[in-house]
Structures are given as structure tokens and as C-alpha cells.
Coordinates of C-alpha atoms in Angstrom, one line a residue:
Chain G
M1 CA 110.8 175.5 28.4
V2 CA 108.6 174.5 24.6
V3 CA 109.6 177.8 23.5
G4 CA 113.4 177.4 24.8
V5 CA 114.0 173.8 23.2
R6 CA 113.2 175.6 19.9
V7 CA 115.4 178.1 19.6
F8 CA 118.0 175.6 21.7
L9 CA 116.9 173.4 18.0
V10 CA 117.1 176.6 15.5
V11 CA 120.2 177.6 16.9
G12 CA 122.0 174.1 17.3
A13 CA 120.8 173.6 14.0
I14 CA 122.1 176.8 12.2
A15 CA 125.6 176.1 14.0
V16 CA 126.1 172.8 12.7
I17 CA 125.4 174.2 9.0
V18 CA 127.8 176.9 9.5
L19 CA 130.3 174.9 10.9
A20 CA 130.1 171.9 8.2
L21 CA 129.9 174.8 5.5
W22 CA 133.3 176.0 6.8
A23 CA 134.4 172.4 7.1
L24 CA 134.0 171.3 3.9
L25 CA 135.4 175.1 2.1
R26 CA 138.7 174.4 4.3
R27 CA 138.9 171.1 2.6
A28 CA 138.6 172.2 -1.2
P29 CA 141.0 172.1 -3.2
H30 CA 142.9 175.3 -4.0
G31 CA 144.6 173.8 -6.9
R32 CA 144.7 170.8 -9.2
S33 CA 143.0 167.2 -8.1
G34 CA 144.0 164.3 -7.5
V35 CA 142.7 163.3 -11.3
G36 CA 143.8 166.8 -12.4
I37 CA 147.8 165.8 -11.2
E38 CA 147.3 163.0 -13.3
V39 CA 146.0 164.2 -16.5
M40 CA 148.8 166.4 -16.2
R41 CA 151.0 164.1 -16.9
L42 CA 150.4 162.2 -19.7
S43 CA 151.8 162.7 -23.0
R44 CA 149.7 165.1 -25.1
S45 CA 148.0 162.5 -27.2
D46 CA 146.9 160.5 -24.1
R47 CA 145.7 164.0 -22.8
A48 CA 143.3 164.4 -24.9
T49 CA 142.0 160.7 -24.5
A50 CA 142.0 161.4 -21.0
R51 CA 139.9 165.1 -21.4
S52 CA 137.0 163.5 -23.6
H53 CA 136.9 160.4 -21.1
L54 CA 136.5 162.9 -18.5
R55 CA 133.9 165.4 -20.0
R56 CA 131.7 162.5 -20.8
Q57 CA 131.7 161.2 -16.9
W58 CA 131.4 164.4 -15.7
Q59 CA 128.5 165.0 -17.8
S60 CA 126.6 161.5 -17.1
S61 CA 127.3 162.5 -13.7
L62 CA 125.6 166.0 -14.0
I63 CA 122.3 164.5 -15.7
A64 CA 121.9 161.9 -13.3
L65 CA 122.2 164.5 -10.3
L66 CA 119.5 166.4 -12.5
A67 CA 117.3 163.7 -13.0
G68 CA 117.4 162.5 -9.4
V69 CA 116.5 165.8 -7.6
A70 CA 113.9 166.3 -10.7
A71 CA 112.3 163.1 -9.2
C72 CA 112.5 164.6 -6.2
A73 CA 111.0 166.8 -6.5
A74 CA 108.1 165.2 -8.8
M75 CA 107.2 163.0 -6.4
W76 CA 106.5 166.4 -3.7
Q77 CA 104.2 167.2 -6.3
L78 CA 102.5 164.2 -6.7
A79 CA 102.2 164.1 -2.5
G80 CA 100.5 167.8 -3.0
A81 CA 98.3 166.9 -5.5
Q82 CA 97.3 163.8 -3.9
P83 CA 96.3 164.4 0.3
E84 CA 94.8 161.2 0.2
W85 CA 97.6 159.1 0.2
Y86 CA 98.3 160.6 3.1
G87 CA 102.1 161.8 2.6
L88 CA 103.2 158.9 1.6
P89 CA 105.1 160.3 -1.5
Y90 CA 107.2 162.9 0.7
A91 CA 108.7 159.6 2.5
L92 CA 109.6 158.2 -0.8
A93 CA 110.7 161.3 -2.5
G94 CA 114.3 160.5 -1.5
T95 CA 114.8 156.8 -2.1
V96 CA 112.6 157.6 -5.6
G97 CA 115.2 160.0 -6.7
A98 CA 118.3 158.4 -6.0
V99 CA 116.5 155.3 -7.7
V100 CA 116.0 157.3 -10.7
G101 CA 119.3 159.3 -10.7
L102 CA 121.3 155.7 -10.7
L103 CA 119.3 154.5 -13.1
V104 CA 119.7 157.4 -15.5
L105 CA 123.8 156.8 -14.9
N106 CA 123.7 153.3 -16.2
L107 CA 121.5 154.0 -19.1
I108 CA 123.7 157.0 -20.5
P109 CA 126.6 154.8 -22.3
P110 CA 129.8 154.9 -20.4
A111 CA 132.6 156.9 -21.2
R112 CA 134.9 153.8 -22.8
W113 CA 138.8 154.2 -23.2
P114 CA 139.4 154.3 -27.3
S115 CA 140.1 150.4 -28.4
D116 CA 142.9 149.6 -30.7
D117 CA 143.3 146.4 -32.7
R118 CA 146.8 146.4 -33.4
R119 CA 148.2 147.7 -30.1
L120 CA 149.0 146.0 -27.3
R121 CA 146.4 145.3 -24.8
V122 CA 147.5 145.4 -20.9
G123 CA 145.2 143.3 -18.6
E124 CA 145.3 143.8 -14.8
L125 CA 146.0 141.0 -12.4
S126 CA 144.2 141.9 -9.6
P127 CA 140.5 142.0 -9.4
R128 CA 138.6 144.8 -8.8
G129 CA 134.9 144.7 -7.3
S130 CA 132.6 147.1 -6.2
F131 CA 134.3 148.6 -3.1
S132 CA 137.4 148.7 -4.9
F133 CA 137.8 152.4 -5.5
A134 CA 137.2 154.1 -2.2
R135 CA 137.8 153.3 1.6
Q136 CA 135.6 150.6 3.1
W137 CA 134.1 153.2 5.9
V138 CA 132.5 155.0 3.0
F139 CA 130.4 151.7 2.1
A140 CA 130.1 150.7 5.3
L141 CA 128.5 153.7 6.9
P142 CA 125.8 154.1 4.6
L143 CA 125.2 150.5 4.6
S144 CA 125.0 150.5 8.6
A145 CA 122.6 153.5 7.9
A146 CA 120.5 151.8 5.6
V147 CA 120.4 148.9 8.2
L148 CA 119.5 150.8 11.5
L149 CA 117.0 152.5 8.9
V150 CA 115.3 149.6 8.3
L151 CA 115.7 148.3 11.5
S152 CA 113.8 151.4 13.0
L153 CA 110.8 150.6 10.6
V154 CA 109.9 147.4 11.5
L155 CA 109.9 148.7 15.0
T156 CA 108.0 151.6 14.4
G157 CA 105.6 149.3 12.2
L158 CA 105.0 147.2 15.2
Y159 CA 104.0 149.8 17.4
S160 CA 101.9 151.6 14.7
S161 CA 98.2 151.1 15.0
T162 CA 95.0 151.6 12.2
D163 CA 93.8 155.1 11.2
E164 CA 90.0 155.4 10.6
S165 CA 90.6 154.0 7.1
G166 CA 92.9 150.6 8.4
L167 CA 96.0 152.2 7.7
H168 CA 98.7 151.6 10.1
R169 CA 99.8 155.2 10.0
V170 CA 99.1 156.7 13.7
F171 CA 101.0 156.3 17.2
M172 CA 98.4 155.3 20.3
R173 CA 99.1 156.2 23.6
R174 CA 96.8 156.1 26.6
S175 CA 96.3 159.8 27.8
L176 CA 94.6 161.6 30.5
S177 CA 91.1 162.4 29.0
G178 CA 89.5 164.3 32.2
W179 CA 88.5 163.9 35.6
G180 CA 86.1 165.3 38.2
V181 CA 86.9 167.5 41.4
E182 CA 85.6 166.8 44.6
N183 CA 85.7 168.5 48.1
G184 CA 89.0 169.8 46.6
Q185 CA 90.3 166.8 45.5
V186 CA 91.0 165.0 42.0
V187 CA 88.4 162.2 42.0
D188 CA 87.7 159.8 38.8
V189 CA 90.1 160.4 36.5
Q190 CA 89.7 159.1 32.8
Y191 CA 92.1 158.1 30.7
N192 CA 91.5 157.4 26.6
L193 CA 93.4 156.2 23.5
S194 CA 95.2 158.8 22.0
A195 CA 96.6 158.7 18.3
T196 CA 98.8 160.8 16.6
S197 CA 99.9 160.7 13.2
P198 CA 101.9 160.6 10.6
F199 CA 103.6 158.1 12.3
P200 CA 106.2 155.5 9.8
G201 CA 103.5 153.0 10.6
W202 CA 103.7 149.8 8.1
Y203 CA 101.7 152.1 5.7
Y204 CA 105.0 154.3 5.2
G205 CA 107.2 151.8 6.3
L206 CA 106.9 148.8 4.0
P207 CA 107.4 151.1 0.7
L208 CA 109.9 152.5 2.2
I209 CA 111.8 149.3 3.5
V210 CA 111.4 148.0 0.1
G211 CA 112.4 151.2 -1.6
T212 CA 115.5 151.0 0.5
V213 CA 116.4 147.7 -0.2
V214 CA 115.9 148.6 -4.2
F215 CA 117.9 151.6 -3.4
A216 CA 120.6 149.2 -2.1
V217 CA 120.8 147.2 -5.1
A218 CA 121.2 150.0 -7.5
V219 CA 124.0 151.3 -5.6
Y220 CA 125.5 147.8 -5.7
W221 CA 124.9 147.7 -9.3
T222 CA 126.1 151.4 -10.3
L223 CA 129.6 150.5 -8.5
R224 CA 130.5 147.0 -9.9
R225 CA 129.7 148.5 -13.7
T226 CA 131.8 150.9 -12.5
A227 CA 134.6 149.1 -11.4
M228 CA 134.1 146.3 -14.2
A229 CA 134.4 148.7 -17.1
P230 CA 137.5 147.8 -19.4
R231 CA 140.7 149.3 -18.5
P232 CA 142.6 151.8 -21.2
I233 CA 144.9 149.8 -23.7
S234 CA 147.5 152.0 -22.7
Q235 CA 149.0 151.2 -19.1
E236 CA 149.8 155.0 -19.3
L237 CA 146.6 156.1 -18.3
F238 CA 145.8 153.3 -15.9
A239 CA 146.9 156.2 -13.0
V240 CA 144.4 158.6 -14.6
D241 CA 141.7 155.3 -15.0
T242 CA 142.0 155.0 -11.4
A243 CA 141.3 158.5 -10.6
A244 CA 138.3 158.7 -12.6
R245 CA 136.9 155.5 -11.0
T246 CA 137.7 157.2 -7.7
L247 CA 136.2 160.1 -8.5
R248 CA 133.0 158.3 -9.8
T249 CA 132.4 156.2 -6.7
R250 CA 132.7 158.8 -4.7
F251 CA 129.5 160.4 -6.3
V252 CA 127.6 158.0 -6.1
M253 CA 128.3 157.3 -2.5
A254 CA 128.2 161.4 -1.8
A255 CA 125.1 161.7 -3.9
S256 CA 123.2 158.1 -2.9
S257 CA 124.2 158.9 0.8
A258 CA 123.0 162.4 0.4
A259 CA 119.8 160.5 -0.5
L260 CA 119.5 158.1 2.4
G261 CA 120.4 161.1 5.0
F262 CA 117.4 162.8 3.7
Q263 CA 115.2 160.2 4.3
I264 CA 116.6 159.1 7.4
A265 CA 116.1 163.3 8.4
G266 CA 112.9 163.2 7.2
T267 CA 111.4 160.1 8.5
G268 CA 112.7 160.7 12.1
L269 CA 111.9 164.6 12.3
V270 CA 108.6 163.2 11.4
T271 CA 108.4 160.6 14.3
G272 CA 110.5 162.6 16.6
I273 CA 107.5 165.2 16.5
T274 CA 105.1 162.8 16.4
L275 CA 106.0 161.4 19.4
R276 CA 106.9 164.3 21.2
S277 CA 103.6 165.8 20.9
S278 CA 101.6 162.3 21.9
H279 CA 103.7 162.5 25.2
M280 CA 102.8 165.8 26.5
D281 CA 99.4 164.7 29.0
A282 CA 97.2 167.7 31.1
V283 CA 97.8 167.4 34.6
P284 CA 94.9 166.9 36.7
T285 CA 93.9 170.3 39.0
A286 CA 91.4 170.4 41.7
D287 CA 90.8 174.5 40.6
G288 CA 88.2 173.2 38.4
S289 CA 88.1 177.8 36.9
A290 CA 92.0 177.4 35.7
A291 CA 93.2 176.0 32.6
A292 CA 94.7 172.2 33.2
G293 CA 99.4 172.8 32.6
Q294 CA 100.8 170.2 30.4
A295 CA 103.1 167.8 31.6
A296 CA 106.0 165.8 29.4
V297 CA 105.9 162.3 30.0
E298 CA 109.4 160.2 30.2
P299 CA 111.5 159.0 28.6
G300 CA 109.2 159.2 25.5
H301 CA 109.2 163.0 25.7
T302 CA 113.2 163.7 25.9
L303 CA 113.5 161.3 23.5
A304 CA 111.9 162.5 21.1
I305 CA 113.8 165.6 21.5
V306 CA 116.8 163.4 20.8
L307 CA 115.5 162.1 18.1
I308 CA 114.4 165.5 16.3
L309 CA 117.7 166.7 17.1
A310 CA 119.6 163.4 15.3
S311 CA 117.2 164.2 12.6
V312 CA 119.0 167.6 12.0
A313 CA 122.1 166.5 12.2
I314 CA 121.5 164.1 9.7
A315 CA 119.9 166.6 7.4
V316 CA 123.1 168.6 7.6
A317 CA 125.5 165.9 6.7
A318 CA 122.8 164.8 4.1
L319 CA 123.2 168.5 2.9
V320 CA 127.2 169.0 3.2
L321 CA 127.4 165.2 1.2
L322 CA 124.8 166.7 -1.9
L323 CA 127.1 169.2 -2.0
R324 CA 130.5 166.7 -2.3
A325 CA 128.9 165.2 -4.8
I326 CA 128.3 168.4 -7.1
R327 CA 132.0 168.9 -6.2
T328 CA 133.0 165.7 -7.7
V329 CA 131.4 166.9 -11.2
T330 CA 133.1 170.2 -11.0
E331 CA 136.2 168.5 -9.8
A332 CA 136.3 165.6 -13.4
M333 CA 135.0 169.2 -15.4
A334 CA 138.3 171.2 -13.9
A335 CA 140.5 168.3 -14.8
G336 CA 139.0 167.7 -18.4
A337 CA 139.5 171.5 -19.1
N338 CA 142.6 171.6 -17.8
A339 CA 144.0 168.5 -20.2
G340 CA 142.1 170.7 -22.8
E341 CA 144.1 174.3 -22.3
L342 CA 147.5 172.2 -22.4
T343 CA 146.8 170.2 -25.2
T344 CA 145.8 173.5 -26.9
H345 CA 148.6 175.7 -25.7
E346 CA 151.4 173.0 -26.3
A347 CA 150.2 171.8 -30.0
P348 CA 152.4 173.1 -32.8
Chain L
M1 CA 150.0 142.5 -15.5
I2 CA 149.7 140.1 -18.7
T3 CA 149.7 141.9 -22.7
I4 CA 148.0 140.5 -25.5
D5 CA 149.1 140.7 -29.1
P6 CA 147.1 140.7 -31.7
G7 CA 149.5 140.7 -34.0
S8 CA 151.4 137.7 -32.9
P9 CA 150.5 133.8 -34.7
T10 CA 150.0 132.6 -31.3
S11 CA 146.6 132.7 -30.6
P12 CA 145.1 134.8 -27.5
T13 CA 144.1 131.7 -25.4
E14 CA 147.9 130.5 -25.5
Q15 CA 148.9 134.1 -24.9
I16 CA 147.1 134.2 -21.4
R17 CA 147.7 130.8 -20.4
S18 CA 151.6 130.9 -21.3
Q19 CA 152.1 134.0 -19.2
L20 CA 149.5 133.2 -15.9
A21 CA 151.4 130.0 -15.6
A22 CA 154.9 131.9 -16.0
L23 CA 154.2 134.1 -13.4
I24 CA 153.0 131.0 -11.3
R25 CA 156.2 129.1 -12.1
T26 CA 158.2 132.1 -11.1
G27 CA 156.3 133.0 -8.0
A28 CA 155.1 136.6 -9.3
L29 CA 151.8 135.5 -8.8
A30 CA 151.8 133.9 -4.9
Q31 CA 150.1 131.2 -3.7
D32 CA 146.0 131.5 -2.7
S33 CA 146.9 135.2 -4.9
R34 CA 143.4 135.7 -6.7
L35 CA 143.3 136.1 -10.4
P36 CA 140.6 138.7 -11.8
P37 CA 137.2 137.4 -12.8
V38 CA 137.0 135.8 -16.2
R39 CA 134.8 139.1 -17.4
Q40 CA 137.0 141.3 -15.9
L41 CA 140.3 140.0 -17.8
A42 CA 138.5 139.9 -21.2
A43 CA 137.2 143.1 -21.2
D44 CA 140.3 144.5 -19.8
L45 CA 142.4 142.3 -22.9
R46 CA 139.7 143.4 -25.5
V47 CA 138.6 139.5 -26.2
A48 CA 135.6 137.2 -25.7
V49 CA 134.8 135.9 -21.9
G50 CA 135.5 132.2 -23.7
T51 CA 139.0 132.9 -24.4
V52 CA 139.9 133.8 -20.9
A53 CA 137.9 131.4 -19.6
K54 CA 139.4 128.4 -21.8
A55 CA 143.1 129.7 -20.3
Y56 CA 141.7 129.4 -17.1
K57 CA 140.3 125.9 -17.3
E58 CA 143.2 125.1 -19.2
L59 CA 145.8 126.5 -16.1
E60 CA 143.2 124.3 -14.0
N61 CA 143.4 121.1 -15.4
A62 CA 147.2 121.6 -15.0
G63 CA 146.8 122.0 -11.6
L64 CA 147.9 125.5 -11.4
I65 CA 145.1 127.3 -10.6
R66 CA 141.6 126.5 -8.7
T67 CA 137.9 128.0 -9.2
G68 CA 135.7 128.2 -6.5
R69 CA 132.1 129.5 -6.7
A70 CA 132.5 132.2 -3.5
A71 CA 136.8 132.2 -3.4
G72 CA 136.8 133.1 -7.2
T73 CA 139.8 131.3 -9.3
R74 CA 143.1 131.1 -6.9
V75 CA 146.6 130.1 -7.1
N76 CA 147.0 126.7 -6.4
P77 CA 149.8 126.2 -3.6
G78 CA 153.3 124.3 -4.3
Q79 CA 153.6 125.3 -8.3
T80 CA 156.5 127.8 -8.3
T81 CA 159.4 126.1 -9.9
T82 CA 162.4 125.2 -7.5
P83 CA 165.2 127.9 -6.9
P84 CA 167.5 126.6 -8.8
V85 CA 165.9 126.2 -12.1
L86 CA 164.8 129.9 -11.5
A87 CA 167.9 130.9 -11.0
A88 CA 169.6 129.3 -14.2
A89 CA 166.8 130.7 -15.9
Q90 CA 168.4 133.9 -14.5
A91 CA 172.1 133.2 -15.9
F92 CA 170.6 131.9 -19.2
I93 CA 168.9 135.2 -19.2
G94 CA 171.5 137.4 -18.7
V95 CA 173.8 135.2 -20.9
A96 CA 171.3 135.5 -23.8
R97 CA 170.9 139.6 -23.7
E98 CA 174.9 139.5 -23.8
A99 CA 174.7 137.8 -26.8
A100 CA 171.9 140.3 -28.1
L101 CA 169.2 137.2 -28.9
T102 CA 165.8 138.1 -28.8
L103 CA 163.6 136.1 -26.6
Q104 CA 162.0 134.3 -29.6
E105 CA 165.7 133.4 -30.0
A106 CA 166.9 132.1 -26.6
Q107 CA 163.2 130.5 -26.6
G108 CA 164.4 128.4 -29.9
I109 CA 167.7 127.5 -28.4
L110 CA 165.8 126.1 -25.2
A111 CA 163.0 124.3 -27.5
A112 CA 166.0 122.7 -29.8
G113 CA 167.5 121.3 -26.4
W114 CA 164.6 120.2 -25.0
T115 CA 165.0 116.4 -25.9
P116 CA 162.0 114.2 -26.3
D117 CA 163.4 111.7 -23.1
L118 CA 163.1 114.8 -21.0
Q119 CA 159.6 116.1 -22.6
E120 CA 158.2 112.6 -21.6
S121 CA 160.2 112.7 -18.5
D122 CA 158.1 116.4 -17.6
Q123 CA 155.0 115.3 -18.0
G124 CA 154.7 111.8 -16.9
P125 CA 152.9 109.0 -17.4
G126 CA 149.5 109.7 -19.5

């Protein structure tokens, strides 16, 4: 039964990964992207300006992405070096990576359109905000996931118990500990409290909740900065500017949603494994020479398996989002390069 | 869209105020429509935040817009110029263009025909 579930899990995970990658590749642009098309429509001089702007944009995005991954890797190293922290850095790796990445993205001086003091300047009368450059679900979905994560952490915190060090990081439940056999009958069944860890109690939950809130604020701040940056002074560049902001917003949302997804998946997987093993009980048997069997305690056992499967699916979705974030960088890179080629060819 | 001409003798505040007022009067900015935040417009036009804030304040004092903390800056209802005036203005623009007049020249003709009596009755007492 247990082997069957494992095989099912592995096959299911592989199938989901293959399907997701296939879907991603199928949707990959074969020609020029939106921003690339907008760049091609520009005049020669404007194209050079747009190329320079896009080059700055993809460079900062790439540096931020690498900084985030490096911070995440550093947290994993820290977790290995500090076993007395009971894997807390593992739990925080996704959040720390995302916050560091966003911080770096905001610290790099933004790509600004050139300004000319003698030229007529155009001001747009539509208000721009953090959520102006992507569809609403792009923001609503990760926000809902973050709220759900915080609520789940509060719930697991309430159900957590302290370990021998007084840290809220174990799950306790009554389990069968022993029994007697008298005249072929099971008698004197005894129970005890068994603890299983790691469990996302307050020890992991509180830093994760704080980290998630900081993370959400960092995402909002980054999106706002992207939206509020000055428009180009020339109206001819507005379309490419909109496309560049859309690309930047997509990068921020894809990368941060991926980090959030990995965090939810990791927390869910650990919780699921802990709950699954704690929802197995010994079966009393009158045959004293036979080894005691094990029976699943329902519905906890099934719910734990569902949680594990959901976590694997979320991890795959997070991987797809990470690839999408990388694709936005390559898209800006390609658009900048296309513009550059044309500028060179058309130059007299 | 509004524009700022750095070479114009008119101050940037007045350029912003007059263009926004014209857009509201002609109905191009509908009632209750939201104007961009001061910082956004100032950044786009490459002017100081205070310049846009002053223009907004003057429009607010003239009753054309209102500013709320949560709702932002919005166009007040009932500020659109009446259709006969708009139609007459369109006709005047057509005739002025046919006569190859520039905007400044057309505005000068209007200003010359704008008698003090008319101005006083337009502004009202106080």
C-alpha cells in the first residue's frame, strides 16, 4: 500500500512536470515578443534609445534573479551549518531569496528615459498604479496564496506543541503504545502521546508569517516603483515603455510567485510527511509472536497524502513560474538585440 | 495627454492648469474621472512636484476638481461648458484655420473681444 502510494506520487510528479514544461514550450514565442514588435515600429534614433533602456532593464532583472538565488542557496548552507536551528533557514530560504532579489532590483538605479530640457514634454492623464501593467489575476492569485499560507501557519501554530527545548515545532497526538493478551483476547490497551517533527508550529510559523508580510510589501513597493517611474518625454516611445513596464511587472510577479510557491510547497510537504507518519497506529493483535501491523488513522492520513500531492503540484507550478521569469529576461534581451541589429544595418 | 513647452513664456503651473481646465470644460475629462497623482504627473512632465500641486490647488479653488485622501483627485460634476458654447468654439476654430491664423493669434482675437464688462459678469461678485 505504502509502496503503491510512493510510486503513484513519483509518476504523478513526473507527469505534471512534463505536462507543465510542454505547455510552457508550446506557449513560448517563436517570433518577436510584444516589446520586440514595439521596438521595431520605432524610428532609428528612438530604437537606439529603446535598446539602451531594455538592456538596462534585463541586466538589472538578471542581477536581481541571481542575487535572490544566491541568498536562497546561502540560507540552505546556513541550515546545514546550524543544525541546532532545526532547519529554520530552510523554511525561510524562499522568502529571504525573494526579498533580497527585490531589494537588489530596487537598489540598482532604474533605467530612465533620456530627458531633453528643450523638447516638448508629454504627461499622461491616466493614473498608474502597482497593478496597472498586468491582468488582475496575476496579482490576486499570489496574494490569495500568501493569505492562505499565513492562515495555515496560524492553524498549524495552534495545533503545535513544544519539544524538549520548549520550541513549538512538534505535532503531538494520542497513539497506541501497548496492550496485553489474556486468554487469546487483547486487554489493557495503553495509549501515550507521540510527538512528530518537524511541524510548522510557532517556531517556524512566526518567522514565516513575518517574512511573508515583508515579502508582500516588497513586491508591492517594487511594482509601484515600476509603475510610477517617469514616462518618456516623447509620445512615440509610450508603446515600447508600456511593453517594457509590462515585462518588468511580469518578471517581478513570476519570480516572486515562484518563491512563494516554493515556500508553500516546502512547508506543505514537510507538514504532510509529518502528519502522514503521525497518523499511523499499531494494530493490537492477540498473537504475541507476530509483529504488530499498522493501520492508517483517517481522515488525517488521507488528508496528509492530499497535502503532499498538492505540495508537489505547487512546486511544479513554482518551477514553471521561475522559468517564466527567466523568459521575461531573455525576451527583453532579444528585443534589445533586435533593435541593435537593425540600428546597425540601417545606419548610413 | 497634456504637454509642457519649456520654451514658452507661460509658467509650467499655468500651462498645466490651463490645459486641464480646458479638458474639463470641453468634457474630454469626464466628471468623476480620476486625475493622475501629483508625483506621477510631475515625474512625467519633468517638473517639480510643487508645480503640479499648485496647478491642482488652483483647479480645486476654481471648483473644477476635488481631492480626497482615498479617492484621489477627481473631476467635479457639472463643469463642462454648455454645448452651444462648444459648438461656437468649434466654428470659430474652423474659420480661424481657414484664415491661416495661429493659436496665439486666434486667442488674441478672443482676448481683444473679451470686454471688461463680460469678464466681471463671468467672474461674479467677490
